[in-house]
Each structure stands twice: as structure tokens, then as C-alpha cells.
mmCIF file of C-alpha atoms and ligand atoms in Angstrom:
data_model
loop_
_atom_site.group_PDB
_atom_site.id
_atom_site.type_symbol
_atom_site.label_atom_id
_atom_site.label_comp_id
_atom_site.label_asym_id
_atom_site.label_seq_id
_atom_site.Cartn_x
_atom_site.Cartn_y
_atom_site.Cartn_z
ATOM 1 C CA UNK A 347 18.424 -28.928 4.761
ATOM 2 C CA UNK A 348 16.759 -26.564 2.329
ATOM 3 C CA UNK A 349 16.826 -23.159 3.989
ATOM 4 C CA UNK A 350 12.940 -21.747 5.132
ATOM 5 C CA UNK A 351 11.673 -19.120 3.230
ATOM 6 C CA UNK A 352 8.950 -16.881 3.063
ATOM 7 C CA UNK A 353 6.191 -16.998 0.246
ATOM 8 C CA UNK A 354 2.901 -15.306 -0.664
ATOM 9 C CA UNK A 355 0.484 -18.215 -1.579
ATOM 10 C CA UNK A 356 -2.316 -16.380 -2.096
ATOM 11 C CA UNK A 357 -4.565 -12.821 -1.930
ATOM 12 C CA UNK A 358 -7.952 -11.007 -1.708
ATOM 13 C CA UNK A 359 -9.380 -7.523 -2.409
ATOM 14 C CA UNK A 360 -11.890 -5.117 -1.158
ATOM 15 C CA UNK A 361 -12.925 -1.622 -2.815
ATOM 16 C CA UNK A 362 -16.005 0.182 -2.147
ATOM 17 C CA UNK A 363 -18.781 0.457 -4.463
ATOM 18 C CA UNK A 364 -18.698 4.041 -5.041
ATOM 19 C CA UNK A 365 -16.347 6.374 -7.313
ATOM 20 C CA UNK A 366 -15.069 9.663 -6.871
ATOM 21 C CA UNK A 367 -14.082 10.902 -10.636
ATOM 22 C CA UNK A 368 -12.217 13.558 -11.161
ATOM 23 C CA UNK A 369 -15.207 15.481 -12.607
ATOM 24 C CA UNK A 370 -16.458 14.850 -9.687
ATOM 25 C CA UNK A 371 -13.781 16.499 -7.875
ATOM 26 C CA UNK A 372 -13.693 19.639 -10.109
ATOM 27 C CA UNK A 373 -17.455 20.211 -8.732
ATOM 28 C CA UNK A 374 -15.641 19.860 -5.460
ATOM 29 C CA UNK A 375 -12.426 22.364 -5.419
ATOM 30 C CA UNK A 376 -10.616 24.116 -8.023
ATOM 31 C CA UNK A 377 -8.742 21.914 -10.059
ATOM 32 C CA UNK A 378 -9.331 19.842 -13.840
ATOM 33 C CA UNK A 379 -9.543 16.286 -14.740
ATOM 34 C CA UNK A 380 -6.606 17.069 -17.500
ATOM 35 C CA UNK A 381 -4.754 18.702 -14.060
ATOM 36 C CA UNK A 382 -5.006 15.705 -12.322
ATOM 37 C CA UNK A 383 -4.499 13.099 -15.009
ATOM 38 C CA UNK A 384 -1.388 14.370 -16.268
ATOM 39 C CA UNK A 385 -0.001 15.460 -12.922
ATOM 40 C CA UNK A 386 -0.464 11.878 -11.226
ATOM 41 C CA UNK A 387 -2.410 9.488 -13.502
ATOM 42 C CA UNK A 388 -5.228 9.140 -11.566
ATOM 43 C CA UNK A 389 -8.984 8.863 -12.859
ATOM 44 C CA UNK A 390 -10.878 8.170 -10.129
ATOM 45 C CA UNK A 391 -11.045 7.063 -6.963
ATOM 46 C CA UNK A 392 -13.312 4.337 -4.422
ATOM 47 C CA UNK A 393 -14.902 5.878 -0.865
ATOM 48 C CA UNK A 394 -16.294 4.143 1.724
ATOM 49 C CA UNK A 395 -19.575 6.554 1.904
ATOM 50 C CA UNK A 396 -21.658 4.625 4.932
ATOM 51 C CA UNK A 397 -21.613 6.217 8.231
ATOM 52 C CA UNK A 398 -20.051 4.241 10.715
ATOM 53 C CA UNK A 399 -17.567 1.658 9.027
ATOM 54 C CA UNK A 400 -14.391 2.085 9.376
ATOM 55 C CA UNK A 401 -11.064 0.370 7.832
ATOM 56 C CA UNK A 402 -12.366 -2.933 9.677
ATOM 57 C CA UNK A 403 -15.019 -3.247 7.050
ATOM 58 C CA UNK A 404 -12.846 -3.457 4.153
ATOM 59 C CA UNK A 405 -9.992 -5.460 5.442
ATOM 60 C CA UNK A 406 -12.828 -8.178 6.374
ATOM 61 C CA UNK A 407 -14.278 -8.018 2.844
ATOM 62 C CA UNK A 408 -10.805 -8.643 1.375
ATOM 63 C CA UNK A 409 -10.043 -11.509 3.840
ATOM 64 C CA UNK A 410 -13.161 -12.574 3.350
ATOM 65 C CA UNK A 411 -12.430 -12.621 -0.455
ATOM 66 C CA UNK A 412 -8.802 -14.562 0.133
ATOM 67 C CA UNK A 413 -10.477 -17.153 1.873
ATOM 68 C CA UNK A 414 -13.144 -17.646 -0.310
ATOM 69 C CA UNK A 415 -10.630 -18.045 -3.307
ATOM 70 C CA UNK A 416 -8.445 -19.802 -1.479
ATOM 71 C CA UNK A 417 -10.593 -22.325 0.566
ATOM 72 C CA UNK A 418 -8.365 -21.478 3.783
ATOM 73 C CA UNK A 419 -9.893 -22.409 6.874
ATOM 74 C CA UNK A 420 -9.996 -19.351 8.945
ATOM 75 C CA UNK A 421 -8.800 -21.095 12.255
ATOM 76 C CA UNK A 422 -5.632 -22.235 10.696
ATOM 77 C CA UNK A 423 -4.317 -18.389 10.465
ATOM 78 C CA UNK A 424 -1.693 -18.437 13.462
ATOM 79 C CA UNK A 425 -1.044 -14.431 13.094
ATOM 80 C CA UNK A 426 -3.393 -11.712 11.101
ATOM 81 C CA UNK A 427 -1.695 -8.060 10.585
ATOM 82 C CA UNK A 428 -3.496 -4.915 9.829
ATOM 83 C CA UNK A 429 -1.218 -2.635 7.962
ATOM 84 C CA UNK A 430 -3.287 0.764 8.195
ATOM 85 C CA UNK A 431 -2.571 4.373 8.649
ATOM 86 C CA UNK A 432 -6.609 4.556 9.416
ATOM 87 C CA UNK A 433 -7.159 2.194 12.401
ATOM 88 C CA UNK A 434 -10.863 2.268 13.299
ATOM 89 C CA UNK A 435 -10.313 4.098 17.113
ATOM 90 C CA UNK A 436 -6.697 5.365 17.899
ATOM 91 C CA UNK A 437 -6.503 2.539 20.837
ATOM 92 C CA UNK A 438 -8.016 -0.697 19.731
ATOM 93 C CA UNK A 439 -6.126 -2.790 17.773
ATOM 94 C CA UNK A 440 -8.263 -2.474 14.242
ATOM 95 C CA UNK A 441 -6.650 -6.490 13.870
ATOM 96 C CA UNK A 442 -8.472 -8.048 16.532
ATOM 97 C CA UNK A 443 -11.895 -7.281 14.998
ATOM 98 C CA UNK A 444 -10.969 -8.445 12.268
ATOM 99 C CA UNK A 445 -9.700 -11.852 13.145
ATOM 100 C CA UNK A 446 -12.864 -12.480 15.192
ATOM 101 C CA UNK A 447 -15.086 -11.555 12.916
ATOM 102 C CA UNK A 448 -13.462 -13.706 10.072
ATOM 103 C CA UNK A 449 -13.129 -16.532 12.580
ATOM 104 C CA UNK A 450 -9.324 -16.587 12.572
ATOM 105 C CA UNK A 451 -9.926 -17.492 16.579
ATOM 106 C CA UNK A 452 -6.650 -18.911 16.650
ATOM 107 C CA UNK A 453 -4.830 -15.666 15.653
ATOM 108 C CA UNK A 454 -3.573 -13.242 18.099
ATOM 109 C CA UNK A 455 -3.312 -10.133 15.790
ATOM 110 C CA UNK A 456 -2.191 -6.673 15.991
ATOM 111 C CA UNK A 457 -1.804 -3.625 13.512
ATOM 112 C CA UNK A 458 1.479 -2.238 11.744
ATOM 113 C CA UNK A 459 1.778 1.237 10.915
ATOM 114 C CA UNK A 460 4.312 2.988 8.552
ATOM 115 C CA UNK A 461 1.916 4.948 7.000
ATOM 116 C CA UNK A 462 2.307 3.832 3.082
ATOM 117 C CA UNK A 463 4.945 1.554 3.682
ATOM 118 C CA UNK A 464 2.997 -0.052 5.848
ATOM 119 C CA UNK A 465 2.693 -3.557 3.904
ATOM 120 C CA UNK A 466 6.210 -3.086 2.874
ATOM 121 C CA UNK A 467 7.427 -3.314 6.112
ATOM 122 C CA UNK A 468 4.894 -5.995 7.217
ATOM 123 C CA UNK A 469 6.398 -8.216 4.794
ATOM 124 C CA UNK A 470 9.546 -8.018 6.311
ATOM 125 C CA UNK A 471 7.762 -8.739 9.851
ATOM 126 C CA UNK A 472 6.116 -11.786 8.280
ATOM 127 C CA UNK A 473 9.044 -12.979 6.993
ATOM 128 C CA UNK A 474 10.821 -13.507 10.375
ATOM 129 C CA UNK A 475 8.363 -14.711 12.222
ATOM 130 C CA UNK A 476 8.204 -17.287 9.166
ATOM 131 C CA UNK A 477 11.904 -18.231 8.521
ATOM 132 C CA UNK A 478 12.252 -18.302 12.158
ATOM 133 C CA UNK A 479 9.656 -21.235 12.353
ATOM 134 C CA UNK A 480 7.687 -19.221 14.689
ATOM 135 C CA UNK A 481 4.520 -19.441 12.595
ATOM 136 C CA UNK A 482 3.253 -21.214 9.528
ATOM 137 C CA UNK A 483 0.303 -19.216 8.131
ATOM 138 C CA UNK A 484 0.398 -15.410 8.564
ATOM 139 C CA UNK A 485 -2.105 -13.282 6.671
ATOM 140 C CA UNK A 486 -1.022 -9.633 6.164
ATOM 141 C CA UNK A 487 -3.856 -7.171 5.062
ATOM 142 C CA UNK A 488 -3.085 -3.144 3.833
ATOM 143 C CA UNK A 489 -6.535 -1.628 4.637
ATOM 144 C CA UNK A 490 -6.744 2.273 4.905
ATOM 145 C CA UNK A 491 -10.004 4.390 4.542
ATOM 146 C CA UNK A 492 -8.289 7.425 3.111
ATOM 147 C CA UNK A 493 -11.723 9.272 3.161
ATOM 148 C CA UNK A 494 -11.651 9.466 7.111
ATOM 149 C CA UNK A 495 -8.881 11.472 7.407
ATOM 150 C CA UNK A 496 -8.787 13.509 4.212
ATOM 151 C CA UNK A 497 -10.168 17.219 3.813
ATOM 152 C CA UNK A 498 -12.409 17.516 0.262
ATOM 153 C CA UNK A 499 -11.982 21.528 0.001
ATOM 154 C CA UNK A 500 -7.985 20.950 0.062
ATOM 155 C CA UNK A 501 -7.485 20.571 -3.575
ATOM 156 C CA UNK A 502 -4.048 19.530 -3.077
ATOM 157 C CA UNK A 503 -4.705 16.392 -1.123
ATOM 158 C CA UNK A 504 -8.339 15.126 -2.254
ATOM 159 C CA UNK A 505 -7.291 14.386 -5.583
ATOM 160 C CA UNK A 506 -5.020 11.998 -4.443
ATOM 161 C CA UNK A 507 -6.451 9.417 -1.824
ATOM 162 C CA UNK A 508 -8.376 6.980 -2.398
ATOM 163 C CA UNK A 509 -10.357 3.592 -0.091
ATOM 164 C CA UNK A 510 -9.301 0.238 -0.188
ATOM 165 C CA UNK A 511 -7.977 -3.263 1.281
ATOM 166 C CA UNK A 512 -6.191 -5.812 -0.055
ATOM 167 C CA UNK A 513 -4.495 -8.627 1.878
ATOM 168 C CA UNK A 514 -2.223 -12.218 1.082
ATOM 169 C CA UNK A 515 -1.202 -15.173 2.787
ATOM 170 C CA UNK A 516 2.036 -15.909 3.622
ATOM 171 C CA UNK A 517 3.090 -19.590 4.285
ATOM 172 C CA UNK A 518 7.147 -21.258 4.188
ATOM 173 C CA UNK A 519 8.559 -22.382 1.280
ATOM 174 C CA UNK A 520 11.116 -24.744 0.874
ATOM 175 C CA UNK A 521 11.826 -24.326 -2.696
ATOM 176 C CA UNK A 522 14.255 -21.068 -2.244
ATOM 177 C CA UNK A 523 10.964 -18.953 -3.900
ATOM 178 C CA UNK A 524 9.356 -16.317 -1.638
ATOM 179 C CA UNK A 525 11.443 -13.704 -0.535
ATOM 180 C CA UNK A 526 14.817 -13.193 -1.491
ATOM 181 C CA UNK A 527 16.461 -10.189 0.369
ATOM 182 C CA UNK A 528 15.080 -6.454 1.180
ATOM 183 C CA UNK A 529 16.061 -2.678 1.777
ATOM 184 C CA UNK A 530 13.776 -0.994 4.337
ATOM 185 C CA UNK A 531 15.004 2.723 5.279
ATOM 186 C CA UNK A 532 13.093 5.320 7.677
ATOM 187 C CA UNK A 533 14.173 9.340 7.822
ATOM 188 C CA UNK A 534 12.192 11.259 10.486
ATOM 189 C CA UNK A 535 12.689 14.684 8.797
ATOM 190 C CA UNK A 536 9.982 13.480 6.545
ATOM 191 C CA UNK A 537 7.054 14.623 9.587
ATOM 192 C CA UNK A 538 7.404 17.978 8.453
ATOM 193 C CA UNK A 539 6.160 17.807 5.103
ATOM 194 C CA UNK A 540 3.302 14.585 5.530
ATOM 195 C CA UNK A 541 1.443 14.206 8.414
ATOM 196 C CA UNK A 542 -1.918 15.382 10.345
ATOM 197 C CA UNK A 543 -1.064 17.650 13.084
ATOM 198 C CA UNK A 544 -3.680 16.878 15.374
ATOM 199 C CA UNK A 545 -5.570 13.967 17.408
ATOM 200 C CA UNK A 546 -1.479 12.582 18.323
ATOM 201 C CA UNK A 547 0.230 12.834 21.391
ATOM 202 C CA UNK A 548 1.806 16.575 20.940
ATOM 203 C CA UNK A 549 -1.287 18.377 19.592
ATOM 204 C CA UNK A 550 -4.506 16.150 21.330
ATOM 205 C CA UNK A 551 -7.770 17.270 19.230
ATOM 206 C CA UNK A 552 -9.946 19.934 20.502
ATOM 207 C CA UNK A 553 -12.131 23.018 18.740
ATOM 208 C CA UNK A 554 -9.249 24.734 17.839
ATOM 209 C CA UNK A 555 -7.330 22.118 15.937
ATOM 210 C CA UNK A 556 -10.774 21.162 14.420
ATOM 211 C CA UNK A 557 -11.567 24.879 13.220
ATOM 212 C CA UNK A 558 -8.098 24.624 12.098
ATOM 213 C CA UNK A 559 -8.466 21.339 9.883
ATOM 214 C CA UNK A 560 -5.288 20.146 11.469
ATOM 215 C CA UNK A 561 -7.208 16.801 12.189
ATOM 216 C CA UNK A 562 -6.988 16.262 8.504
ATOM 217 C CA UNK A 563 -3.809 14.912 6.469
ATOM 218 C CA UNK A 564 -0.813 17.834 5.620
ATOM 219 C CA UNK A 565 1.115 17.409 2.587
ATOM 220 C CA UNK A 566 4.237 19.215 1.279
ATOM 221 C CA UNK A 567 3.432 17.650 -1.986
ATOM 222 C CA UNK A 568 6.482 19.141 -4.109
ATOM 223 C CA UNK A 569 8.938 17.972 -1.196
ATOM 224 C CA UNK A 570 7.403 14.430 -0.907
ATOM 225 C CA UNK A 571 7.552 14.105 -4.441
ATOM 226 C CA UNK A 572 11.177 14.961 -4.921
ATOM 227 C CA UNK A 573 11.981 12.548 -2.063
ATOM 228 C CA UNK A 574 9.578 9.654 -3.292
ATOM 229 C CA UNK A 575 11.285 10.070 -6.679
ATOM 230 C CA UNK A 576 14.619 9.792 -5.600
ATOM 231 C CA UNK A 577 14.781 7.398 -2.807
ATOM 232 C CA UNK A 578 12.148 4.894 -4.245
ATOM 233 C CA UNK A 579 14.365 5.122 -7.313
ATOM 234 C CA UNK A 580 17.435 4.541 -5.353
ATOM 235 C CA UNK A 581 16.449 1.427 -3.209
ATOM 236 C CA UNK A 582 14.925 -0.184 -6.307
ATOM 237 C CA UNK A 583 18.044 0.099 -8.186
ATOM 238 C CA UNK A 584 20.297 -1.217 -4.880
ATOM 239 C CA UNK A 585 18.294 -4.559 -4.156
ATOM 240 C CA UNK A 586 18.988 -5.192 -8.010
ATOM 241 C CA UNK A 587 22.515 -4.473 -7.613
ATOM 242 C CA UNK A 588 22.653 -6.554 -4.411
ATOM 243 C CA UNK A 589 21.187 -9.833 -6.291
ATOM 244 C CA UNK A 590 22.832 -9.291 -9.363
ATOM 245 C CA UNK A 591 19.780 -8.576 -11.575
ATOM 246 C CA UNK A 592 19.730 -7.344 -14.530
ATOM 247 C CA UNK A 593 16.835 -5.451 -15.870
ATOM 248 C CA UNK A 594 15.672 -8.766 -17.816
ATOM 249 C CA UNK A 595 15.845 -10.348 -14.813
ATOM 250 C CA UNK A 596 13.083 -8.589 -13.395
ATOM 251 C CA UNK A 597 9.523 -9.801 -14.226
ATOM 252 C CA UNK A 598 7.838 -7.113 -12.431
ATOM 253 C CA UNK A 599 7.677 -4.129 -10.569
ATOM 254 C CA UNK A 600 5.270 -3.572 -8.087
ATOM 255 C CA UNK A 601 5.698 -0.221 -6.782
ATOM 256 C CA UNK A 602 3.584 2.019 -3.927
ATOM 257 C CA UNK A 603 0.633 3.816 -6.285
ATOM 258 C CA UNK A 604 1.235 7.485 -5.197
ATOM 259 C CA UNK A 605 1.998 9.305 -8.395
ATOM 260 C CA UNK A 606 2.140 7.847 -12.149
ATOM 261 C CA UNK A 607 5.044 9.955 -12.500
ATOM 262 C CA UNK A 608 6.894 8.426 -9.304
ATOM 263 C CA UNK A 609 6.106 5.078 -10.663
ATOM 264 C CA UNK A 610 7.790 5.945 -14.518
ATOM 265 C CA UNK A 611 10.690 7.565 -12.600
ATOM 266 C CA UNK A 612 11.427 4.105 -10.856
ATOM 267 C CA UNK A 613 11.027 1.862 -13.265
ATOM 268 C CA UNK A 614 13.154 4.260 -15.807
ATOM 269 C CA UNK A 615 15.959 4.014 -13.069
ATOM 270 C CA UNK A 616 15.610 0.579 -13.398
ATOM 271 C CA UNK A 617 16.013 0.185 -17.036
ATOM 272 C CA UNK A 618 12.124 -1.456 -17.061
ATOM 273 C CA UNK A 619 9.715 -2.012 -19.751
ATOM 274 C CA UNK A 620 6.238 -0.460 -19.420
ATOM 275 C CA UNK A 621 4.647 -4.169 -19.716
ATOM 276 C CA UNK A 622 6.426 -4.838 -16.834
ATOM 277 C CA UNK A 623 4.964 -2.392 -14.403
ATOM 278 C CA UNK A 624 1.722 -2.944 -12.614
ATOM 279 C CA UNK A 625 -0.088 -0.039 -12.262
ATOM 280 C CA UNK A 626 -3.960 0.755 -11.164
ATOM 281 C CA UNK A 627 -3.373 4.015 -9.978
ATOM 282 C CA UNK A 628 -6.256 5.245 -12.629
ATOM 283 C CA UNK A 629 -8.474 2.948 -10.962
ATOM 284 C CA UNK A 630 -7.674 3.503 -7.245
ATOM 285 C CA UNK A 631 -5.576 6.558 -6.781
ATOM 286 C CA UNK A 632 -3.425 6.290 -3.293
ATOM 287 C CA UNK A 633 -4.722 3.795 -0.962
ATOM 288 C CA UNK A 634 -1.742 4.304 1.456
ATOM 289 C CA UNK A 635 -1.476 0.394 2.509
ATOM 290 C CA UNK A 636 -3.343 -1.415 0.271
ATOM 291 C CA UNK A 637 -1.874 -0.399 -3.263
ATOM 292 C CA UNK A 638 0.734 -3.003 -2.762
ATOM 293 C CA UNK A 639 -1.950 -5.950 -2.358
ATOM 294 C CA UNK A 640 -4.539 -4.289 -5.063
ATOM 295 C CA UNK A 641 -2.088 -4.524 -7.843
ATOM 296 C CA UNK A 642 -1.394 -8.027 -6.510
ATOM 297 C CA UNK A 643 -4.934 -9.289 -7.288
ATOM 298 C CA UNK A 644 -5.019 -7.098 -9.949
ATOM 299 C CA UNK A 645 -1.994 -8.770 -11.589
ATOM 300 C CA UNK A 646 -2.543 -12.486 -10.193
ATOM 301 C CA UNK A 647 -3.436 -13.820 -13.661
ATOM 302 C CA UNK A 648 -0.859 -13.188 -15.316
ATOM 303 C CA UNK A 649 1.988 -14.125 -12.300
ATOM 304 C CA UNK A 650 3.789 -17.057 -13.062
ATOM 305 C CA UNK A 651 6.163 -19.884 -10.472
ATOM 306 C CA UNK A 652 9.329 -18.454 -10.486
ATOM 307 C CA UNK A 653 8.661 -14.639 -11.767
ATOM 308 C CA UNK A 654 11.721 -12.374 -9.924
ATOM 309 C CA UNK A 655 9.279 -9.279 -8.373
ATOM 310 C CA UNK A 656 10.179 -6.017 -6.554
ATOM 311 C CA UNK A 657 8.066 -4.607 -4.393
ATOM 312 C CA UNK A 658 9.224 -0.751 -3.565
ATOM 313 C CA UNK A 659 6.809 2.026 -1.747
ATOM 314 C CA UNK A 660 7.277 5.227 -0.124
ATOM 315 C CA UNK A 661 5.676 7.335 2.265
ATOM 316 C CA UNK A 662 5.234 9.521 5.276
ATOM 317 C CA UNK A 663 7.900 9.203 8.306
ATOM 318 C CA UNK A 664 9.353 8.818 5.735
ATOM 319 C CA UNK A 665 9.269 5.592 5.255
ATOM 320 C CA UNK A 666 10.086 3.642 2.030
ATOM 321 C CA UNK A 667 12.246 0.738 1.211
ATOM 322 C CA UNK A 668 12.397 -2.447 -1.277
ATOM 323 C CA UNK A 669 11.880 -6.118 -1.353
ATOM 324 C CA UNK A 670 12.719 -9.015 -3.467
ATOM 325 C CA UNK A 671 10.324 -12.102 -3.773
ATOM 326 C CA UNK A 672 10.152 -14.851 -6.618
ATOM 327 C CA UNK A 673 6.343 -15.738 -6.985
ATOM 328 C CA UNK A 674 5.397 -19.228 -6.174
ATOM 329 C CA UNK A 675 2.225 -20.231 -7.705
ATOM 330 C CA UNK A 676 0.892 -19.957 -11.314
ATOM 331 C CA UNK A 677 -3.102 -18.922 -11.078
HETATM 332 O O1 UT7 B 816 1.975 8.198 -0.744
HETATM 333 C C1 UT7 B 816 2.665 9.020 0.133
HETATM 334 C C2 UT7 B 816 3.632 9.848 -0.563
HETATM 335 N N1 UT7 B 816 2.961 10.886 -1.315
HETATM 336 C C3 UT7 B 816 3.398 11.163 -2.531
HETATM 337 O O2 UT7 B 816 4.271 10.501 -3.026
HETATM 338 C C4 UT7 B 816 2.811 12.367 -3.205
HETATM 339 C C5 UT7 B 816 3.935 13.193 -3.794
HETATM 340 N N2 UT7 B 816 3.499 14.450 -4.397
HETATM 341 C C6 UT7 B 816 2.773 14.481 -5.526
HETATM 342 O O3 UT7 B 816 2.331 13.486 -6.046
HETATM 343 C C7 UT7 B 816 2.608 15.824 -6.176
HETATM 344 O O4 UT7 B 816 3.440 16.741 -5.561
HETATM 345 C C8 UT7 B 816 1.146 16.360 -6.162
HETATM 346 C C9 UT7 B 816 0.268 15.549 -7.070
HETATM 347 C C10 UT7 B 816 0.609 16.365 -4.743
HETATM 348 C C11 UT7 B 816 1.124 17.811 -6.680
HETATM 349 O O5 UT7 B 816 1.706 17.860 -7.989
HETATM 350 P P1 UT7 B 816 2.879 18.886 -8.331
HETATM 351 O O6 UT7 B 816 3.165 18.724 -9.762
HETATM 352 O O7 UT7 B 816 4.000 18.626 -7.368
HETATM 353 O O8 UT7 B 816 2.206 20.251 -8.065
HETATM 354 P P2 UT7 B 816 2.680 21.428 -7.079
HETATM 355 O O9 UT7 B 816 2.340 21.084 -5.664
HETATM 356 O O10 UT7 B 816 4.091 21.780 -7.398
HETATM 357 O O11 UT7 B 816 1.749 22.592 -7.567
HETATM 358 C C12 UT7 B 816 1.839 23.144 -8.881
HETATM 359 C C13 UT7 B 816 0.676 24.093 -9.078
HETATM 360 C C14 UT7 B 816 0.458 25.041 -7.908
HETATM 361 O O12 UT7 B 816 0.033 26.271 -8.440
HETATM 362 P P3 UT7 B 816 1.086 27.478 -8.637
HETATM 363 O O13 UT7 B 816 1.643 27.751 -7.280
HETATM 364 O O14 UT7 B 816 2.125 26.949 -9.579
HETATM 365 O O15 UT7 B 816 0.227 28.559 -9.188
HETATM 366 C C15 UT7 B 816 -0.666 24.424 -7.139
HETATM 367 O O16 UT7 B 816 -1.417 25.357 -6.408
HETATM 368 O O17 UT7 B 816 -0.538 23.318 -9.182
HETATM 369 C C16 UT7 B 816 -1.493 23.826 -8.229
HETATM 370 N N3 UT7 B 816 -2.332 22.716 -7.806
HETATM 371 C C17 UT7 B 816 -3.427 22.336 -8.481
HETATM 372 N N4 UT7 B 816 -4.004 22.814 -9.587
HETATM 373 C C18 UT7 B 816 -5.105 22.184 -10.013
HETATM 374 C C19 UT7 B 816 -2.156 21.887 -6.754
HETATM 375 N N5 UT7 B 816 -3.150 20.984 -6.713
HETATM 376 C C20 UT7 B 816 -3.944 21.237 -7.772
HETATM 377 C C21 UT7 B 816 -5.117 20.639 -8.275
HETATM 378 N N6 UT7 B 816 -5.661 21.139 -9.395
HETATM 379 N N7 UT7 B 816 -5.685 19.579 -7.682
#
């Protein structure tokens, strides 16, 4: 019997309305949009400006968008996962709302957090509940409002984040497409150099941590970059080793959208072609857990049955890892 595996049969996307240029952003703090550009590629950025929606609202418009596409009926979904660094309250599962309010009322539902390996690491969680024959229709959304938790006079951060959801179905395949094999690693030295002190466990929130700005997110950017680099580099390059693939092989890469320069340093590792690597980080800056999904949709045309993908992200933990899937549908 043809072994079970794991395939993304569709996907949807979400991104607020309203940019955040980086001309904006040099009314905003010090900095240039030649500063920016060159140091991580990105051009703008969307934000979720109305008061009182949360992450919820754009994981619903991008399921909301999948199903429409699609034509999936809602109560078919048997599991619904929000990846998210940005839940909408700390305690409440940001995944419940969701389901209910796109009528997934057969889902139970919960959300995954890894901060921008989030959907990385989901996909591995789909997968076995999958293969195992626990569940047949699983839909996986990266949702993060970036603005909620970022501080706009820290020029170092601000420049970087960005709003957004994107999500995909997963369903079995019997063909031996889907997902092939992955590399997921974790190193907890990495909460030292990105994180937000406050509103956690240790350091609750109060005035002080607010006068402080500790609610807001930390980042050793020079250290995360010289561990994104390397370690994103080196996983990519293993799980081609481990299958055997060449270079040629390799249809795509679809790497976390942190830094541009992250991104060239991967795919150089891997011996990859620029046409081969999908990239939106111009567009959409870091959207923590839903860059992996965005370039998905962005990219969906021009996917074909069969293409050999990698899927590779990094982030804070750290987290960061690598996955191989062979796309199953032509568009
Ligand atoms: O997704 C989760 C994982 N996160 C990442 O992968 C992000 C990794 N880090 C990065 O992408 C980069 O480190 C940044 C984009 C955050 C910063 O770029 P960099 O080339 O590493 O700059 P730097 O931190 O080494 O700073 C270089 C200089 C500093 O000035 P001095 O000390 O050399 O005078 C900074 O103060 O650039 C300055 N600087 C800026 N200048 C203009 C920092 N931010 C800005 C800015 N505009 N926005």
C-alpha cells in the first residue's frame, strides 16, 4: 500500500490595506530609505491601523480567502492551527475564534508558537497528525500583527516588521508528493538577543516595564543575523544532502522573509539561481509567521505537480529548521 503523505492542496492571504514606506519611516526615526533597502531589501510594509483587531482579523480574512478559492466547505476542516507570535489575549486560544467565526464547527483548534518558525514547525505538526491517519483536512494559518508588539521610535526594529496572514490546506496524498523529509532545530541561548522582556511569566507587565518599553520586541540584530545566516544556510544545505538533491533538483526556495541578505546567503549556500527564489520581502517586510504562506500565494501561479520545494525559516528561541515538500497541484 502506497505510503500516506502529507500535501498542501491549497492557500489564502490577508494583508492590510495600509502601507508603511520607508519614507514614511524616515519621518518616524532616524534612518534612510537607501539604509533600509540595501541593508534588508525591504520597501514597505502593511499595518493593521484599526483599534481593536487583533491577529484574529487577518487570519479570518486569509481563511476566508482559501475557502473562497478553494470552494472548501468550512465544516469539513477536522483541525485549524494558528501559528502566531501575536495571539489576540495571552490566554485564549487566538484558533478558536477563528474556527467559529469561519464556521469550521467541526474543528477543535489551538495555536502554535515558535515565534518565526512558527509555520515551519506547524508543518511538521500537520504532517503527523496526517500520515498518522488521525485527520484528513488540517488548515494551518501564520497570522502575526507585528504592529502590536513593535516600538516605532526604535529605529532598529520598526523598519523591519511588518502585518500579515496567510494560511493552506493540508490534505493526504497518496502519490508520494507532499512532504518528503525535514530538519527542525531549537537553541535556547537565542532569548538573549530576540525577545520582549515583559508581559511573560518572569517579568509580568506593570508601569515600570511599560516606562521601560520592555513590553515591546528586543533585538540583538547583528547577533541574530550572524546566526540566521549561518544556521538557515546550514539546514538548507543538509535536507539537500539528505535527499540527494542537487541544486537542479530544486525548483524553489521558499525561505523565512527576515533579511534580503539572509535570503541571498541561503540560496548562495545552496548553489540556487535567483529565478528560483521567492521573495516579497519589498512588499511585506517580516511578518514573523506568515512570510512562509504569503510567498506561497504569491508564487501559486507559477507552482507546478511535482516541483521539489524547500521551505527554511529562522527565528527567535531560536528556532529555525528546513522542510522538503514536492507540490501537488498545477494552478
Ligand atoms: O525574523 C527573526 C529573525 N530576525 C532576523 O533575522 C533579523 C536579523 N538582523 C538583521 O536583519 C540586521 O541585523 C538588521 C537589519 C536588524 C540591522 O542591520 P545590520 O547591518 O546588522 O546593522 P547593525 O545592527 O550592525 O548596525 C549598523 C549601524 C549602526 O550604527 P553604528 O553603530 O555603526 O554607528 C546602527 O546604529 O546601522 C545603524 N542602524 C541604522 N541606521 C539607519 C541601525 N538601524 C538603522 C536604521 N537606519 N534603521
Amino acid at each position: 500500500m502506497q505510503k500516506v503523505t502529507v500535501a498542501i492542496t491549497a492557500t489564502g492571504f490577508y494583508v492590510p490595506e495600509d502601507i508603511l514606506s520607508n519614507k514614511d519611516l524616515e519621518q518616524m526615526v532616524d534612518t534612510t530609505d537607501e539604509w533600509i533597502t540595501t541593508r534588508t531589501g525591504i520597501k514597505e510594509r502593511r499595518i493593521l491601523k484599526e483599534k481593536g483587531k487583533g491577529t484574529s482579523f487577518l487570519a479570518i480574512k486569509a481563511c476566508k480567502n482559501l475557502i473562497d478559492k478553494s470552494g472548501l466547505d468550512p465544516k469539513e476542516i477536522d483541525l485549524l492551527i494558528v501559528a502566531t507570535a501575536t495571539p489576540d489575549m495571552p490566554v485564549a486560544t487566538t484558533s478558536a475564534y477563528v474556527a467559529s467565526k469561519i464556521g469550521a464547527t467541526n474543528a477543535f483548534s489551538y495555536d502554535l508558537q515558535a515565534a518565526c518558525s512558527s509555520f515551519l514547525f506547524g508543518m511538521s505538526t500537520v504532517a503527523s497528525y496526517i500520515e498518522s491517519g488521525r485527520y484528513k483536512k488540517i488548515l494551518l494559518v501564520g497570522a502575526d500583527k507585528m504592529s502590536s508588539i513593535i516600538d516605532y521610535e526604535d529605529r532598529s526594529t520598526c523598519i523591519i516588521f511588518g502585518d500579515g496572514a496567510g494560511c493552506v490546506l493540508f490534505e493526504p496524498n497518496f502519490e508520494g508528493l507532499g512532504l518528503q523529509d525535514e530538519y527542525l532545530r531549537t537553541d535556547g541561548i537565542g532569548r538573549n538577543y530576540l525577545k520582549i522582556e515583559a508581559g511573560g511569566s518572569i517579568l509580568p507587565a506593570d508601569e515600570n516595564t511599560v516606562a521601560n518599553r520592555q513590553h515591546y520586541v528586543f533585538q540583538d540584530g547583528r547577533t541574530v543575523f550572524k546566526f540566521a545566516v549561518s544556521n538557515m544556510a546550514d539546514v538548507s544545505a543538509k535536507i539537500m544532502e539528505r535527499n540527494s538533491l542537487s541544486s537542479d533538483d530544486i525548483d524553489w526556495l521558499v525561505a523565512h522573509q527576515a533579511n534580503k541578505r539572509i535570503i541571498d546567503a541561503t540560496s548562495k549556500r545552496m548553489n540556487i539561481v535567483e529565478d528560483k527564489v521567492l521573495m516579497n520581502i519589498h512588499r511585506y517586510g517580516n511578518t514573523t509567521s506568515a512570510t512562509l504562506p504569503l510567498l506561497l500565494t504569491d508564487y501559486e501561479h507559477r507552482l507546478k505537480k511535482g516541483d521539489n520545494i524547500i521551505f527554511a525559516a529562522f527565528g527567535g528561541g531560536f528556532s529555525w529548521g528546513a522542510i522538503y515538500l514536492k507540490w501537488v497541484y498545477n494552478s
